[in-house]
Amino acid sequence: MLHVRVIAPERVSARVRQWLTGDEAVTHLVVLPGAAKAPRGDVVEFDVVREGASHVLDGLRELGLDRDGAIIVDHVDTALSASADRAARRTPGLGVDAVVWHEIESQTGEEAALSASFLTFMSVATVIAAIGVLLDQPILIVGSMVVGPEFGPLAALCVGLVQRKIALVRHSALALAVGFPVGMIVTVVAVWLLTAAGLVDKSMLLEARPLTDFIWRPDALSWVIGFLGGIAGILSLTSAKAGTLVGVLISVTTVPAAANAAVALAYGVREEAYGSALQLAINLAAIVLGGVLTLLVQQLAWRRPRRRVR
């Protein structure tokens, strides 16, 4: 269940109340006339079950509240209410499977920002993976996958493509197009410095690495795993089950592939650099395809007959 607080200008406040009263997914409706000062208007608070939230929020946006007032959405962890139970029974579907598109767009939009912290996490993750490659240590590879922030922009790209949000597609693509090269450049420099310090050398890359050489040897399973990772990752976001996202992060070799390519470039091993780059491209494409198809299926499954705002 979601708790929504709305600031409704006086001229549309009656229409807002009418819209909310007529939707079976809405409960616990409270109206505080004239309570809002900036922006001015009535404060309207209510709870809505997740399976009906997108429809309700669409109506509020049609009334211009996101432009002339405000719409603030919070999660409700526990609701002991017979009224809430009735709203859940009256609304088709299950809340755990529901997609709240406005929530997903906001969440992924924040993750798609090309920020200093994003570039730092990307660089740190890639360097950790590079050391894991040279030491043939899967635990470091797994750690780099968890640290890597790349799934946020990938998810945002999927949402932007499905919802036709050009700005979201542009921002997420920019984050990926800049983030991976920056991480790889930092890794190349780090490898040179570690080599100069005598901590690593080229022979470590050329030796047999049975535990991590899959990173630069892509095959059909690379595509399958990336595709399944995209499905699971999007489901973890849309169903608000963040715990499963960690499993997704450690199942696809995006950051490790970029790191392996950077190490190979640093030492001039072209074949391995090419194989790692191909692995990276395969995983990115498979994740996006799996995510887009998952969102399209969810969009069709949760399409409700539109009730027009009057």
PDB file of N, CA and C in Angstrom, residues 276-309:
ATOM      1  N   SER A 276      36.688  -9.721 -23.942  1.00  0.00           N
ATOM      2  CA  SER A 276      36.038  -9.065 -22.809  1.00  0.00           C
ATOM      3  C   SER A 276      35.039  -8.015 -23.283  1.00  0.00           C
ATOM      4  N   ALA A 277      35.423  -7.246 -24.304  1.00  0.00           N
ATOM      5  CA  ALA A 277      34.525  -6.224 -24.843  1.00  0.00           C
ATOM      6  C   ALA A 277      33.271  -6.861 -25.436  1.00  0.00           C
ATOM      7  N   LEU A 278      33.454  -7.997 -26.107  1.00  0.00           N
ATOM      8  CA  LEU A 278      32.304  -8.704 -26.667  1.00  0.00           C
ATOM      9  C   LEU A 278      31.396  -9.224 -25.551  1.00  0.00           C
ATOM     10  N   GLN A 279      31.994  -9.755 -24.493  1.00  0.00           N
ATOM     11  CA  GLN A 279      31.213 -10.211 -23.337  1.00  0.00           C
ATOM     12  C   GLN A 279      30.407  -9.068 -22.741  1.00  0.00           C
ATOM     13  N   LEU A 280      31.021  -7.900 -22.624  1.00  0.00           N
ATOM     14  CA  LEU A 280      30.333  -6.729 -22.084  1.00  0.00           C
ATOM     15  C   LEU A 280      29.156  -6.343 -22.967  1.00  0.00           C
ATOM     16  N   ALA A 281      29.387  -6.292 -24.280  1.00  0.00           N
ATOM     17  CA  ALA A 281      28.316  -5.901 -25.203  1.00  0.00           C
ATOM     18  C   ALA A 281      27.165  -6.898 -25.163  1.00  0.00           C
ATOM     19  N   ILE A 282      27.470  -8.177 -25.119  1.00  0.00           N
ATOM     20  CA  ILE A 282      26.431  -9.209 -25.073  1.00  0.00           C
ATOM     21  C   ILE A 282      25.587  -9.057 -23.814  1.00  0.00           C
ATOM     22  N   ASN A 283      26.237  -8.869 -22.674  1.00  0.00           N
ATOM     23  CA  ASN A 283      25.504  -8.756 -21.420  1.00  0.00           C
ATOM     24  C   ASN A 283      24.632  -7.509 -21.377  1.00  0.00           C
ATOM     25  N   LEU A 284      25.163  -6.381 -21.845  1.00  0.00           N
ATOM     26  CA  LEU A 284      24.376  -5.150 -21.838  1.00  0.00           C
ATOM     27  C   LEU A 284      23.148  -5.289 -22.735  1.00  0.00           C
ATOM     28  N   ALA A 285      23.329  -5.832 -23.934  1.00  0.00           N
ATOM     29  CA  ALA A 285      22.207  -5.995 -24.853  1.00  0.00           C
ATOM     30  C   ALA A 285      21.172  -6.966 -24.303  1.00  0.00           C
ATOM     31  N   ALA A 286      21.637  -8.070 -23.713  1.00  0.00           N
ATOM     32  CA  ALA A 286      20.713  -9.078 -23.185  1.00  0.00           C
ATOM     33  C   ALA A 286      19.928  -8.536 -21.997  1.00  0.00           C
ATOM     34  N   ILE A 287      20.588  -7.788 -21.128  1.00  0.00           N
ATOM     35  CA  ILE A 287      19.903  -7.211 -19.970  1.00  0.00           C
ATOM     36  C   ILE A 287      18.810  -6.250 -20.418  1.00  0.00           C
ATOM     37  N   VAL A 288      19.140  -5.369 -21.367  1.00  0.00           N
ATOM     38  CA  VAL A 288      18.154  -4.395 -21.850  1.00  0.00           C
ATOM     39  C   VAL A 288      16.991  -5.098 -22.533  1.00  0.00           C
ATOM     40  N   LEU A 289      17.276  -6.102 -23.346  1.00  0.00           N
ATOM     41  CA  LEU A 289      16.200  -6.831 -24.015  1.00  0.00           C
ATOM     42  C   LEU A 289      15.295  -7.529 -23.003  1.00  0.00           C
ATOM     43  N   GLY A 290      15.896  -8.217 -22.040  1.00  0.00           N
ATOM     44  CA  GLY A 290      15.094  -8.891 -21.020  1.00  0.00           C
ATOM     45  C   GLY A 290      14.271  -7.915 -20.205  1.00  0.00           C
ATOM     46  N   GLY A 291      14.864  -6.764 -19.868  1.00  0.00           N
ATOM     47  CA  GLY A 291      14.140  -5.764 -19.092  1.00  0.00           C
ATOM     48  C   GLY A 291      12.992  -5.138 -19.864  1.00  0.00           C
ATOM     49  N   VAL A 292      13.236  -4.807 -21.121  1.00  0.00           N
ATOM     50  CA  VAL A 292      12.185  -4.193 -21.945  1.00  0.00           C
ATOM     51  C   VAL A 292      11.016  -5.154 -22.145  1.00  0.00           C
ATOM     52  N   LEU A 293      11.304  -6.401 -22.472  1.00  0.00           N
ATOM     53  CA  LEU A 293      10.231  -7.379 -22.672  1.00  0.00           C
ATOM     54  C   LEU A 293       9.439  -7.592 -21.380  1.00  0.00           C
ATOM     55  N   THR A 294      10.126  -7.617 -20.246  1.00  0.00           N
ATOM     56  CA  THR A 294       9.431  -7.783 -18.961  1.00  0.00           C
ATOM     57  C   THR A 294       8.484  -6.621 -18.701  1.00  0.00           C
ATOM     58  N   LEU A 295       8.947  -5.409 -18.944  1.00  0.00           N
ATOM     59  CA  LEU A 295       8.096  -4.239 -18.733  1.00  0.00           C
ATOM     60  C   LEU A 295       6.916  -4.214 -19.699  1.00  0.00           C
ATOM     61  N   LEU A 296       7.135  -4.639 -20.938  1.00  0.00           N
ATOM     62  CA  LEU A 296       6.036  -4.669 -21.898  1.00  0.00           C
ATOM     63  C   LEU A 296       4.959  -5.662 -21.462  1.00  0.00           C
ATOM     64  N   VAL A 297       5.382  -6.841 -20.976  1.00  0.00           N
ATOM     65  CA  VAL A 297       4.417  -7.831 -20.485  1.00  0.00           C
ATOM     66  C   VAL A 297       3.663  -7.277 -19.285  1.00  0.00           C
ATOM     67  N   GLN A 298       4.374  -6.619 -18.364  1.00  0.00           N
ATOM     68  CA  GLN A 298       3.717  -6.042 -17.193  1.00  0.00           C
ATOM     69  C   GLN A 298       2.757  -4.929 -17.597  1.00  0.00           C
ATOM     70  N   GLN A 299       3.145  -4.159 -18.594  1.00  0.00           N
ATOM     71  CA  GLN A 299       2.276  -3.081 -19.066  1.00  0.00           C
ATOM     72  C   GLN A 299       0.960  -3.628 -19.613  1.00  0.00           C
ATOM     73  N   LEU A 300       1.036  -4.703 -20.363  1.00  0.00           N
ATOM     74  CA  LEU A 300      -0.169  -5.329 -20.899  1.00  0.00           C
ATOM     75  C   LEU A 300      -1.005  -5.967 -19.796  1.00  0.00           C
ATOM     76  N   ALA A 301      -0.327  -6.625 -18.848  1.00  0.00           N
ATOM     77  CA  ALA A 301      -1.039  -7.334 -17.783  1.00  0.00           C
ATOM     78  C   ALA A 301      -1.769  -6.384 -16.845  1.00  0.00           C
ATOM     79  N   TRP A 302      -1.230  -5.161 -16.658  1.00  0.00           N
ATOM     80  CA  TRP A 302      -1.828  -4.234 -15.700  1.00  0.00           C
ATOM     81  C   TRP A 302      -2.594  -3.103 -16.372  1.00  0.00           C
ATOM     82  N   ARG A 303      -2.926  -3.278 -17.626  1.00  0.00           N
ATOM     83  CA  ARG A 303      -3.704  -2.242 -18.304  1.00  0.00           C
ATOM     84  C   ARG A 303      -5.147  -2.288 -17.824  1.00  0.00           C
ATOM     85  N   ARG A 304      -5.627  -1.176 -17.272  1.00  0.00           N
ATOM     86  CA  ARG A 304      -6.999  -1.075 -16.765  1.00  0.00           C
ATOM     87  C   ARG A 304      -7.824  -0.170 -17.671  1.00  0.00           C
ATOM     88  N   PRO A 305      -9.129  -0.407 -17.775  1.00  0.00           N
ATOM     89  CA  PRO A 305      -9.990   0.522 -18.517  1.00  0.00           C
ATOM     90  C   PRO A 305      -9.893   1.923 -17.914  1.00  0.00           C
ATOM     91  N   ARG A 306      -9.682   2.917 -18.779  1.00  0.00           N
ATOM     92  CA  ARG A 306      -9.503   4.272 -18.282  1.00  0.00           C
ATOM     93  C   ARG A 306     -10.823   4.860 -17.814  1.00  0.00           C
ATOM     94  N   ARG A 307     -10.811   5.423 -16.596  1.00  0.00           N
ATOM     95  CA  ARG A 307     -11.921   6.202 -16.096  1.00  0.00           C
ATOM     96  C   ARG A 307     -11.520   7.667 -16.214  1.00  0.00           C
ATOM     97  N   ARG A 308     -12.225   8.392 -17.022  1.00  0.00           N
ATOM     98  CA  ARG A 308     -11.830   9.766 -17.335  1.00  0.00           C
ATOM     99  C   ARG A 308     -12.065  10.692 -16.152  1.00  0.00           C
ATOM    100  N   VAL A 309     -11.143  11.658 -16.007  1.00  0.00           N
ATOM    101  CA  VAL A 309     -11.285  12.686 -14.976  1.00  0.00           C
ATOM    102  C   VAL A 309     -12.280  13.723 -15.466  1.00  0.00           C
TER     103      VAL A 309
END
